Short mmCIF file of C-alpha atoms in Angstrom, two decimals:
data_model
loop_
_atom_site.label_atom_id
_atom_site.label_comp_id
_atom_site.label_asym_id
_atom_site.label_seq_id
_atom_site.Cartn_x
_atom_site.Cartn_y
_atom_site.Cartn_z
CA UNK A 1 38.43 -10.51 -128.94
CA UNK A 2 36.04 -13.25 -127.94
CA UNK A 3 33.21 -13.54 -129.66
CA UNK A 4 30.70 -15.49 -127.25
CA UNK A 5 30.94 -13.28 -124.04
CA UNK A 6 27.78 -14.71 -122.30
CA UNK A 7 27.28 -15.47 -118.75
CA UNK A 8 28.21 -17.63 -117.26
CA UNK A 9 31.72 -16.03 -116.79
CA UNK A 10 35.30 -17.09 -116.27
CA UNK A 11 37.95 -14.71 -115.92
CA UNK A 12 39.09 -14.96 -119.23
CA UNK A 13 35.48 -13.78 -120.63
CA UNK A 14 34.31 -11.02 -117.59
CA UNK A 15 38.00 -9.45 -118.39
CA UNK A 16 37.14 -9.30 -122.32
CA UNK A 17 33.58 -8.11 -121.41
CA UNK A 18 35.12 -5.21 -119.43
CA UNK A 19 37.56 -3.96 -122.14
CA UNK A 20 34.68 -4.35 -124.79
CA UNK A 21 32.86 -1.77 -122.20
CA UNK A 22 35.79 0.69 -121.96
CA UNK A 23 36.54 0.83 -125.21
CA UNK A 24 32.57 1.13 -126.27
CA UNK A 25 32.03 3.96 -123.98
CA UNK A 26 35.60 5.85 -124.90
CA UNK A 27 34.13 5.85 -128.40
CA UNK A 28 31.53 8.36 -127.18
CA UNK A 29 29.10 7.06 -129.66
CA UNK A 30 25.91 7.39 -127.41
CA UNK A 31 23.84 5.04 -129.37
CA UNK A 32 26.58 2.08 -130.47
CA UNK A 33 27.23 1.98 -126.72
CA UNK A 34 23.57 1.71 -126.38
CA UNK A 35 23.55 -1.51 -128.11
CA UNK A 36 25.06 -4.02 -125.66
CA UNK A 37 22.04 -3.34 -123.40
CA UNK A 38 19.05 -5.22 -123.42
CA UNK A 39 16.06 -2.77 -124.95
CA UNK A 40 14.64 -2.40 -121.39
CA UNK A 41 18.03 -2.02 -119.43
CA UNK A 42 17.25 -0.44 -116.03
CA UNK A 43 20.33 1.67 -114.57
CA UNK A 44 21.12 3.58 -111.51
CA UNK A 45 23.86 6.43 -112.22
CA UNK A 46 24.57 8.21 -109.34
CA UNK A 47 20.79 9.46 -108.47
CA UNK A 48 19.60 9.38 -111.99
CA UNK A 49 17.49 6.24 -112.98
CA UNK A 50 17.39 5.59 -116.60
CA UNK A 51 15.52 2.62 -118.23
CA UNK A 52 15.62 1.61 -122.21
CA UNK A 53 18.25 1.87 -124.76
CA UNK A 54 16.74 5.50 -125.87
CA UNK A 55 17.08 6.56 -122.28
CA UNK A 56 20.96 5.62 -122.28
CA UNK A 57 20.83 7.36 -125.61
CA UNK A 58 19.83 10.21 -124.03
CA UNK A 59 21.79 9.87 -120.92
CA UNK A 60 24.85 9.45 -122.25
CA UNK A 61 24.05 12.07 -125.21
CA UNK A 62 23.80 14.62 -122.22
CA UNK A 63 27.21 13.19 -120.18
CA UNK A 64 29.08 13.57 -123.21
CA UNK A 65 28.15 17.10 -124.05
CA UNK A 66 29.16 18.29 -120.86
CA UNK A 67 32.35 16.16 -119.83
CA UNK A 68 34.48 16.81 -122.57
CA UNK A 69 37.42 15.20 -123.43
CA UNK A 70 36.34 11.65 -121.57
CA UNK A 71 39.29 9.75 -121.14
CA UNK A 72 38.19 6.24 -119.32
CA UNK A 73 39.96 3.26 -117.84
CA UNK A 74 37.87 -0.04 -116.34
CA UNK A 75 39.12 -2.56 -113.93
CA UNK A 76 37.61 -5.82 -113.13
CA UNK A 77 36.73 -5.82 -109.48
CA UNK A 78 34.77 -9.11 -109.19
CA UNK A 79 32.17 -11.69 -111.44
CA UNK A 80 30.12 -14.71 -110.76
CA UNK A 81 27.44 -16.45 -113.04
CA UNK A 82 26.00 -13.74 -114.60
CA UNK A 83 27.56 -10.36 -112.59
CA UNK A 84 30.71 -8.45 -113.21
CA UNK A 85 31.64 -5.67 -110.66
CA UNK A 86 34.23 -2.93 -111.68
CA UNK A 87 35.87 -0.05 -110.61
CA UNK A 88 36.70 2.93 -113.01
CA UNK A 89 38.03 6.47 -113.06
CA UNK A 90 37.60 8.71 -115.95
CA UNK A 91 38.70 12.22 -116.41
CA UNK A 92 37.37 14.88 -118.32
CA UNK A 93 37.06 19.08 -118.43
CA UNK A 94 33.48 20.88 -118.39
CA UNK A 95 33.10 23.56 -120.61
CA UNK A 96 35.02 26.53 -118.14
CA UNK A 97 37.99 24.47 -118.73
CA UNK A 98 37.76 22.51 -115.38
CA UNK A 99 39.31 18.70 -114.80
CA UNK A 100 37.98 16.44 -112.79
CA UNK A 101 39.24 12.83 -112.31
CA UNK A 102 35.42 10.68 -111.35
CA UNK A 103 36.38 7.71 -109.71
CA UNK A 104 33.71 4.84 -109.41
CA UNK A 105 32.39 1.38 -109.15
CA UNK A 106 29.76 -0.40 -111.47
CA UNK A 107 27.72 -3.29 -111.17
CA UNK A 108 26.57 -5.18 -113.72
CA UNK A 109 23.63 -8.29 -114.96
CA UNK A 110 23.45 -9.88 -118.01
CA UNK A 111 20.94 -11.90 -119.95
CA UNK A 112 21.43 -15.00 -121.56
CA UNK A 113 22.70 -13.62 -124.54
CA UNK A 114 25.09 -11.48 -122.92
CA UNK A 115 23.91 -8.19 -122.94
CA UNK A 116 23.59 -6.04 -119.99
CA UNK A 117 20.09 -5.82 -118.04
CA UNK A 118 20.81 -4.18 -114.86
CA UNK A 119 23.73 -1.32 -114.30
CA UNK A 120 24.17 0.17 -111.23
CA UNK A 121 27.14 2.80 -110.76
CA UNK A 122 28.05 5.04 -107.60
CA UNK A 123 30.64 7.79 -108.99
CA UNK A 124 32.49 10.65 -107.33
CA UNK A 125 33.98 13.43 -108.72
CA UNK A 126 37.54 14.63 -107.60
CA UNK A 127 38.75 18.21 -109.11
CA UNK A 128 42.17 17.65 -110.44
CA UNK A 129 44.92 19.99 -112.20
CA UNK A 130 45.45 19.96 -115.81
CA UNK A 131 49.19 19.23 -115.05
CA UNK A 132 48.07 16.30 -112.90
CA UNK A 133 46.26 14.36 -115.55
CA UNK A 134 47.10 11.01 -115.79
CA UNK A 135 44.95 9.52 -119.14
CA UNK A 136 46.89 10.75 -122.03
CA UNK A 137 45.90 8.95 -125.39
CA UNK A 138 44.12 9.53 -128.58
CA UNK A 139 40.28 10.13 -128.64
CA UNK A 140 38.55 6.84 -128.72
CA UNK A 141 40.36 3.34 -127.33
CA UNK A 142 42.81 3.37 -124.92
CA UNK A 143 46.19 2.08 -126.49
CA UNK A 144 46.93 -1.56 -124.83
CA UNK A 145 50.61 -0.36 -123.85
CA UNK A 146 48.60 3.08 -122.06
CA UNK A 147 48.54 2.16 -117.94
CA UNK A 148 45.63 0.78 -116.64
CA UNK A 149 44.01 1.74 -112.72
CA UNK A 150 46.65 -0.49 -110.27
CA UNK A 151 49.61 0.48 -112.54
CA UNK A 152 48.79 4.15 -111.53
CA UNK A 153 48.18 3.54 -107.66
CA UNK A 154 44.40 4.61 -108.69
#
């Protein structure tokens, strides 16, 4: 991995920076996730505003605790200067045993120093059979050889 992932982008570096995402939030640790965001990060998820890394704590604390078994892939969508846009789709179970595949798209601001300022995500969630799961792989990162979004028409 690259270790200077700082605006402004290339391809090479907004691809890296979206891996490093996946794989951070995959790892379900709310607060090393927490990390690669400025300390007054501002975020729109779905209607929820959060702002500050102890608000993603939190937020992501909660998320966690009720989508279970959190299975995400990222796709670079778009980046200039300092912005990367993505598209995602995770899939998960609530506690009743439920799936859901959430589909989504994320955009993103950095600072100088690379770490995320701004994050603004619209999500849906699409009810899904267990048989029709599609993210099958280990808790935490997703293997490199494990499909990614356009292999699986998604």
């Amino acid at each position: 991995m690259m270790a200077n992932l700082v605006p402004p982008f290339t391809l090479e570096t907004a691809a890296a920076k979206v891996r490093m995402a996946e794989d951070g939030w995959n790892s379900r640790d709310p607060r090393r996730v927490s990390l690669v965001y400025t300390p007054d990060t501002q975020w729109r998820n779905r209607a929820e505003i959060v702002t500050g890394r102890e608000e993603v704590v939190a937020f992501l604390t909660r998320k966690w605790s009720r989508e279970r078994d959190y299975r995400l892939i990222k796709e670079l969508w778009a980046f200039t200067g300092a912005r990367i846009a993505v598209r995602f789709a995770y899939e998960w179970h609530d506690d009743g045993g439920n799936w859901f595949r959430s589909y989504g798209n994320e955009n993103w601001e950095f600072n100088a120093g690379g770490l995320m300022a701004r994050r603004f995500a619209c999500i849906n969630d699409l009810p899904i059979a267990a048989v029709d799961r599609k993210f099958h792989w280990p808790s935490g990162r997703r293997p490199d050889d494990h499909p990614g979004l356009s292999d699986f028409g998604l």
